[in-house]
Amino acid sequence: LGQVRYAMDFAVVGSVVFAWTLAGLQARLALRLPGGGRLAATLTLSAGLILLWPALAIHAAMLGSALKRPLPPGGPIPPNEVVHRFAEQVREVTPETSGFLEPHAAPEYGVLVPPTLGHSFVSIARRPVPANNFGPYLHAEKYDRVTAFYQASTEAEAAAIADGLGSRYVVTQLRPVAGKQPGAFVAQLHGRDGAAAGGRPVLEHFRLITESPAVDRRPASARGTRWMRKPPIPFKLFERVEGAVLEARGEPGELLTAKVSIATPIGRRFPFRAASRADASGIARVRVPYSTDASARARATGPYTVRIGDASWQVEVPDAAVREGGLIRVPPAAEAEAPSDGSPGPGE
């Protein structure tokens, strides 16, 4: 009877009726038992404890599990423990918000999380979220918008929702949100780190900040076998950014590519690659969400390799340009006279 959730919508009424019933029982017993109200109160309290015992036993078991000694190394990690550890990571890698405990203060940003994880990120990560475990009972419109984010089919749709909710960061997970499979956008973001797939372009406005360790839920006898795929990563944290624009000149229709390697805090590496073709005037542009000087736990391991035609350059991308959508011309003015491949510079 502890919360308005799932089949517990009768919690408040049920609690009042429960107390009302015990009070009526006590009054009736007091009229029929010797000793007046004391014996009746004792019997009524005992009856109430017996009726509540299943709920009390469940909460006692949960509390005992939470107070157990640390998990042994290499052992399976319970789902709640994975959430707890990841929420702690989020608190470490995101800036504090002002007025966190002030009822009328507006925080600088929020963290968009699946609603069923909302309480964990408020209490452990200590970051504001637009929707939490109270679901539509707290703010139905925000809850629907958060659910729509995880069902979005395009990056433009998801970015507009995140911006409207004031969410600078978003958390993705493997499990469905609100009982539905993730939309195409979240599936691409979480499963492929935003890489282009199935005819869908690369994601340009969300960059990985950190991720939880992979959780291997296979039986011990199956772990380590080569034919089994790598264990999945339950949670990832992404930041919403404008993305820096890299611009280069070439022949009309030539392909411009920008590629960089990203290293994550769990030792994983993946390539980020963006590409586009030059227009009729020979100008090609790509937008990239990762900087080369950021201090995030998931970061670029070096400069971008930018290619168009036979020319290539190593390009540094400042974090300010990524956050503000700045334009970076390739090659830089200082190198425009002498491209790395020795070919003539622009205008020669």
Coordinates of C-alpha atoms in Angstrom, one line a residue:
L1 CA 0.0 0.0 0.0
G2 CA 3.1 2.2 -0.2
Q3 CA 2.7 4.0 -3.5
V4 CA 0.3 5.0 -6.3
R5 CA 1.6 2.7 -9.0
Y6 CA 0.7 -0.3 -11.1
A7 CA -2.3 -2.1 -9.4
M8 CA -1.9 0.1 -6.3
D9 CA -4.1 2.9 -7.4
F10 CA -6.4 2.2 -4.4
A11 CA -3.5 2.9 -1.9
V12 CA -4.9 6.0 -0.2
V13 CA -8.5 4.7 0.0
G14 CA -7.3 1.2 1.0
S15 CA -5.2 2.7 3.8
V16 CA -8.0 4.8 5.2
V17 CA -10.5 1.9 5.0
F18 CA -7.9 -0.4 6.7
A19 CA -7.6 2.0 9.7
W20 CA -11.3 2.6 9.8
T21 CA -12.0 -1.1 10.0
L22 CA -9.5 -1.6 12.8
A23 CA -11.0 1.4 14.7
G24 CA -14.5 -0.1 14.4
L25 CA -13.2 -3.5 15.5
Q26 CA -11.6 -2.0 18.6
A27 CA -14.8 -0.2 19.5
R28 CA -16.9 -3.4 19.2
L29 CA -14.4 -5.5 21.2
A30 CA -14.3 -2.9 24.0
L31 CA -18.0 -3.3 24.6
R32 CA -17.8 -7.1 24.8
L33 CA -14.5 -7.9 26.5
P34 CA -13.5 -7.5 30.1
G35 CA -10.9 -4.9 30.9
G36 CA -12.4 -2.3 28.6
G37 CA -10.4 -0.6 25.9
R38 CA -6.9 -1.9 26.8
L39 CA -7.5 -5.6 25.9
A40 CA -9.5 -4.5 22.8
A41 CA -6.7 -2.2 21.7
T42 CA -4.1 -5.0 22.2
L43 CA -6.1 -7.5 20.1
T44 CA -6.8 -5.0 17.4
L45 CA -3.2 -4.0 17.1
S46 CA -2.2 -7.7 16.9
A47 CA -4.8 -8.3 14.2
G48 CA -3.5 -5.4 12.2
L49 CA 0.1 -6.6 12.4
I50 CA -0.9 -10.1 11.3
L51 CA -2.8 -8.7 8.3
L52 CA 0.1 -6.5 7.4
W53 CA 2.8 -9.1 8.0
P54 CA 3.2 -10.2 4.3
A55 CA 4.0 -6.5 3.3
L56 CA 6.3 -6.1 6.3
A57 CA 8.1 -9.3 5.5
I58 CA 8.7 -8.2 1.9
H59 CA 10.1 -4.8 3.0
A60 CA 12.3 -6.5 5.6
A61 CA 13.8 -8.9 3.0
M62 CA 14.5 -5.9 0.6
L63 CA 16.2 -4.0 3.4
G64 CA 18.3 -7.0 4.4
S65 CA 19.4 -7.5 0.8
A66 CA 20.4 -3.8 0.6
L67 CA 22.5 -4.1 3.7
K68 CA 24.4 -7.2 2.6
R69 CA 28.2 -7.1 2.5
P70 CA 29.8 -6.0 -0.9
L71 CA 29.3 -8.3 -3.8
P72 CA 32.2 -10.8 -4.4
P73 CA 34.4 -10.0 -7.4
G74 CA 33.3 -11.6 -10.6
G75 CA 29.9 -12.5 -9.3
P76 CA 26.6 -11.5 -10.9
I77 CA 25.5 -7.9 -10.3
P78 CA 21.8 -7.5 -9.4
P79 CA 19.9 -5.1 -11.7
N80 CA 19.3 -2.6 -8.9
E81 CA 23.0 -2.5 -8.1
V82 CA 23.8 -1.8 -11.8
V83 CA 21.4 1.2 -11.7
H84 CA 22.9 2.4 -8.5
R85 CA 26.4 2.4 -9.7
F86 CA 25.5 4.0 -13.0
A87 CA 23.6 6.8 -11.2
E88 CA 26.7 7.4 -9.2
Q89 CA 28.7 7.8 -12.4
V90 CA 26.2 10.3 -13.8
R91 CA 26.6 12.4 -10.7
E92 CA 30.4 12.4 -11.1
V93 CA 30.5 13.4 -14.8
T94 CA 27.7 16.0 -14.9
P95 CA 27.8 19.5 -13.3
E96 CA 25.8 20.4 -10.2
T97 CA 22.6 22.2 -10.6
S98 CA 21.6 25.1 -8.4
G99 CA 18.6 25.0 -6.1
F100 CA 18.3 21.2 -6.1
L101 CA 16.3 21.0 -2.9
E102 CA 14.6 24.4 -3.3
P103 CA 10.9 23.9 -4.3
H104 CA 10.7 27.0 -6.5
A105 CA 14.1 27.0 -8.0
A106 CA 14.6 26.2 -11.7
P107 CA 17.7 24.0 -12.4
E108 CA 20.0 24.9 -15.3
Y109 CA 19.3 21.6 -17.0
G110 CA 17.7 18.2 -16.5
V111 CA 18.6 14.6 -17.3
L112 CA 16.1 12.7 -19.4
V113 CA 15.8 9.2 -18.1
P114 CA 13.3 6.3 -18.5
P115 CA 10.6 7.2 -16.0
T116 CA 11.0 3.9 -14.1
L117 CA 14.6 5.0 -13.2
G118 CA 13.6 8.5 -12.2
H119 CA 13.7 8.1 -8.4
S120 CA 17.2 6.6 -8.6
F121 CA 18.7 9.5 -10.6
V122 CA 17.1 12.0 -8.3
S123 CA 18.2 10.4 -5.0
I124 CA 21.5 8.9 -6.1
A125 CA 22.7 11.1 -9.0
R126 CA 21.0 14.1 -7.4
R127 CA 20.0 15.5 -10.8
P128 CA 16.5 16.7 -11.8
V129 CA 14.5 14.6 -14.2
P130 CA 11.4 15.5 -16.2
A131 CA 9.5 12.3 -15.3
N132 CA 10.0 9.6 -12.7
N133 CA 8.4 6.5 -11.2
F134 CA 5.1 8.4 -10.4
G135 CA 4.5 8.2 -14.1
P136 CA 1.5 10.2 -15.4
Y137 CA 0.3 11.0 -11.8
L138 CA 3.0 13.6 -11.3
H139 CA 2.9 15.4 -14.7
A140 CA 1.1 13.6 -17.4
E141 CA 2.3 15.9 -20.2
K142 CA 5.9 15.6 -19.3
Y143 CA 5.6 11.8 -18.9
D144 CA 4.1 11.5 -22.4
R145 CA 6.9 13.6 -23.9
V146 CA 9.6 11.5 -22.2
T147 CA 7.9 8.4 -23.5
A148 CA 7.8 9.9 -27.0
F149 CA 11.5 10.6 -26.8
Y150 CA 12.3 6.9 -26.4
Q151 CA 9.8 6.1 -29.2
A152 CA 11.2 8.8 -31.6
S153 CA 12.0 7.6 -35.1
T154 CA 14.4 10.5 -36.1
E155 CA 17.1 12.5 -34.4
A156 CA 15.4 15.8 -35.2
E157 CA 12.2 14.6 -33.4
A158 CA 14.2 13.4 -30.3
A159 CA 16.4 16.5 -30.1
A160 CA 13.3 18.7 -30.2
I161 CA 11.8 16.8 -27.3
A162 CA 15.0 17.0 -25.3
D163 CA 15.3 20.7 -25.9
G164 CA 11.6 21.3 -24.9
L165 CA 12.2 19.5 -21.6
G166 CA 15.4 21.4 -20.9
S167 CA 17.3 18.1 -20.9
R168 CA 21.0 18.5 -21.5
Y169 CA 21.7 14.8 -21.0
V170 CA 19.8 11.7 -21.8
V171 CA 20.1 8.1 -20.5
T172 CA 19.5 5.1 -22.8
Q173 CA 19.0 1.5 -21.7
L174 CA 18.5 -1.9 -23.3
R175 CA 15.1 -2.6 -21.8
P176 CA 11.9 -1.3 -23.3
V177 CA 10.5 1.9 -21.9
A178 CA 6.8 2.0 -21.0
G179 CA 6.4 -1.6 -22.2
K180 CA 7.4 -0.7 -25.8
Q181 CA 10.4 -1.5 -27.8
P182 CA 12.7 1.5 -28.3
G183 CA 12.2 3.7 -31.3
A184 CA 14.6 3.7 -34.3
F185 CA 16.5 6.7 -32.9
V186 CA 17.2 5.3 -29.4
A187 CA 18.0 1.9 -30.9
Q188 CA 20.6 3.5 -33.2
L189 CA 22.0 5.7 -30.4
H190 CA 22.3 3.0 -27.7
G191 CA 23.1 0.0 -29.9
R192 CA 25.4 1.6 -32.4
D193 CA 26.6 4.7 -30.6
G194 CA 24.9 6.8 -33.3
A195 CA 26.7 5.3 -36.3
A196 CA 24.9 5.2 -39.6
A197 CA 23.0 2.0 -40.2
G198 CA 20.2 0.6 -42.4
G199 CA 20.1 3.7 -44.6
R200 CA 19.8 6.0 -41.5
P201 CA 22.4 8.8 -41.4
V202 CA 24.9 9.2 -38.6
L203 CA 23.6 10.9 -35.5
E204 CA 25.1 14.4 -35.2
H205 CA 23.7 16.0 -32.0
F206 CA 24.3 13.4 -29.3
R207 CA 27.7 12.4 -28.0
L208 CA 28.5 9.6 -25.5
I209 CA 29.7 10.8 -22.1
T210 CA 30.0 7.6 -20.1
E211 CA 28.6 4.1 -20.0
S212 CA 28.0 1.4 -17.4
P213 CA 30.1 -1.8 -17.4
A214 CA 28.8 -4.6 -19.5
V215 CA 26.7 -7.2 -17.6
D216 CA 27.1 -10.8 -18.5
R217 CA 23.9 -12.6 -17.4
R218 CA 24.9 -15.9 -19.0
P219 CA 25.5 -18.9 -16.7
A220 CA 29.1 -19.3 -15.6
S221 CA 29.6 -22.4 -17.8
A222 CA 28.8 -20.3 -20.9
R223 CA 31.1 -17.3 -20.2
G224 CA 34.2 -17.0 -22.1
T225 CA 33.1 -19.0 -25.1
R226 CA 34.0 -17.4 -28.4
W227 CA 30.8 -18.2 -30.2
M228 CA 28.8 -16.2 -27.7
R229 CA 28.4 -12.5 -28.4
K230 CA 29.9 -9.9 -26.0
P231 CA 27.7 -9.0 -23.0
P232 CA 25.6 -6.0 -23.5
I233 CA 26.0 -2.5 -21.9
P234 CA 22.8 -1.8 -19.9
F235 CA 23.1 2.0 -19.6
K236 CA 24.7 4.9 -21.5
L237 CA 24.7 8.7 -20.9
F238 CA 24.7 11.0 -23.9
E239 CA 24.9 14.8 -24.0
R240 CA 22.8 16.9 -26.4
V241 CA 25.1 19.2 -28.4
E242 CA 24.8 21.3 -31.6
G243 CA 27.8 19.7 -33.2
A244 CA 30.7 21.4 -35.0
V245 CA 30.5 21.9 -38.8
L246 CA 33.6 20.9 -40.8
E247 CA 33.7 22.5 -44.2
A248 CA 36.1 21.7 -47.1
R249 CA 36.3 22.4 -50.8
G250 CA 36.7 19.9 -53.6
E251 CA 35.2 19.0 -56.9
P252 CA 31.4 18.9 -57.2
G253 CA 30.2 15.5 -56.0
E254 CA 33.5 14.6 -54.2
L255 CA 33.0 12.7 -50.9
L256 CA 34.1 14.5 -47.7
T257 CA 34.7 12.2 -44.7
A258 CA 35.7 12.9 -41.1
K259 CA 36.7 10.1 -38.8
V260 CA 37.9 9.8 -35.2
S261 CA 38.3 7.0 -32.7
I262 CA 36.3 7.2 -29.4
A263 CA 37.6 5.5 -26.2
T264 CA 35.1 4.7 -23.4
P265 CA 35.7 4.2 -19.7
I266 CA 35.2 0.5 -19.9
G267 CA 38.0 0.0 -22.4
R268 CA 35.8 -0.1 -25.5
R269 CA 36.7 1.7 -28.7
F270 CA 34.5 2.6 -31.6
P271 CA 34.9 4.8 -34.7
F272 CA 32.8 7.9 -35.4
R273 CA 32.5 8.7 -39.1
A274 CA 30.6 11.4 -40.9
A275 CA 30.4 11.9 -44.6
S276 CA 28.7 14.1 -47.3
R277 CA 29.3 15.0 -50.9
A278 CA 30.3 18.5 -52.2
D279 CA 27.6 20.5 -53.8
A280 CA 27.6 22.1 -57.2
S281 CA 30.0 24.9 -56.0
G282 CA 32.4 22.3 -54.6
I283 CA 31.6 22.9 -50.9
A284 CA 31.1 19.9 -48.6
R285 CA 30.1 20.0 -44.9
V286 CA 29.7 17.5 -42.2
R287 CA 28.6 17.9 -38.6
V288 CA 30.4 16.1 -35.7
P289 CA 29.4 15.8 -32.0
Y290 CA 32.8 14.9 -30.5
S291 CA 35.5 17.4 -29.7
T292 CA 39.2 16.5 -29.5
D293 CA 39.9 18.5 -26.3
A294 CA 36.9 17.4 -24.1
S295 CA 37.5 15.8 -20.6
A296 CA 34.5 13.4 -20.7
R297 CA 35.1 9.8 -19.9
A298 CA 34.3 8.9 -23.4
R299 CA 36.6 11.0 -25.6
A300 CA 38.4 11.2 -28.9
T301 CA 41.8 9.5 -28.9
G302 CA 43.3 12.0 -31.3
P303 CA 42.4 14.5 -34.1
Y304 CA 39.9 13.9 -36.8
T305 CA 41.2 12.5 -40.1
V306 CA 39.4 14.6 -42.7
R307 CA 39.6 13.6 -46.4
I308 CA 38.2 14.9 -49.6
G309 CA 39.4 13.6 -53.0
D310 CA 43.1 12.8 -52.6
A311 CA 43.7 15.4 -49.9
S312 CA 43.7 14.7 -46.2
W313 CA 44.3 16.6 -43.0
Q314 CA 44.5 16.0 -39.2
V315 CA 42.0 18.4 -37.7
E316 CA 41.4 19.5 -34.0
V317 CA 37.9 20.3 -33.0
P318 CA 37.5 22.5 -29.9
D319 CA 34.8 21.7 -27.4
A320 CA 33.3 25.2 -27.7
A321 CA 32.7 24.6 -31.4
V322 CA 30.8 21.3 -30.7
R323 CA 28.6 22.9 -28.0
E324 CA 27.8 26.1 -30.1
G325 CA 27.7 24.6 -33.6
G326 CA 30.8 26.5 -34.7
L327 CA 32.2 26.3 -38.3
I328 CA 35.7 24.9 -38.9
R329 CA 37.1 25.3 -42.3
V330 CA 39.4 22.6 -43.6
P331 CA 42.2 23.1 -44.1
P332 CA 42.8 25.9 -41.6
A333 CA 43.9 29.2 -43.1
A334 CA 47.5 28.6 -42.0
E335 CA 47.6 25.3 -44.0
A336 CA 45.5 26.4 -47.0
E337 CA 48.6 27.1 -49.1
A338 CA 50.1 23.6 -48.5
P339 CA 47.7 20.6 -48.1
S340 CA 49.3 17.5 -46.5
D341 CA 49.3 15.6 -49.9
G342 CA 51.4 18.3 -51.6
S343 CA 48.7 19.3 -54.1
P344 CA 48.2 22.9 -55.0
G345 CA 46.2 25.0 -52.4
P346 CA 42.9 26.7 -53.0
G347 CA 43.1 29.4 -55.7
E348 CA 46.5 28.2 -57.1

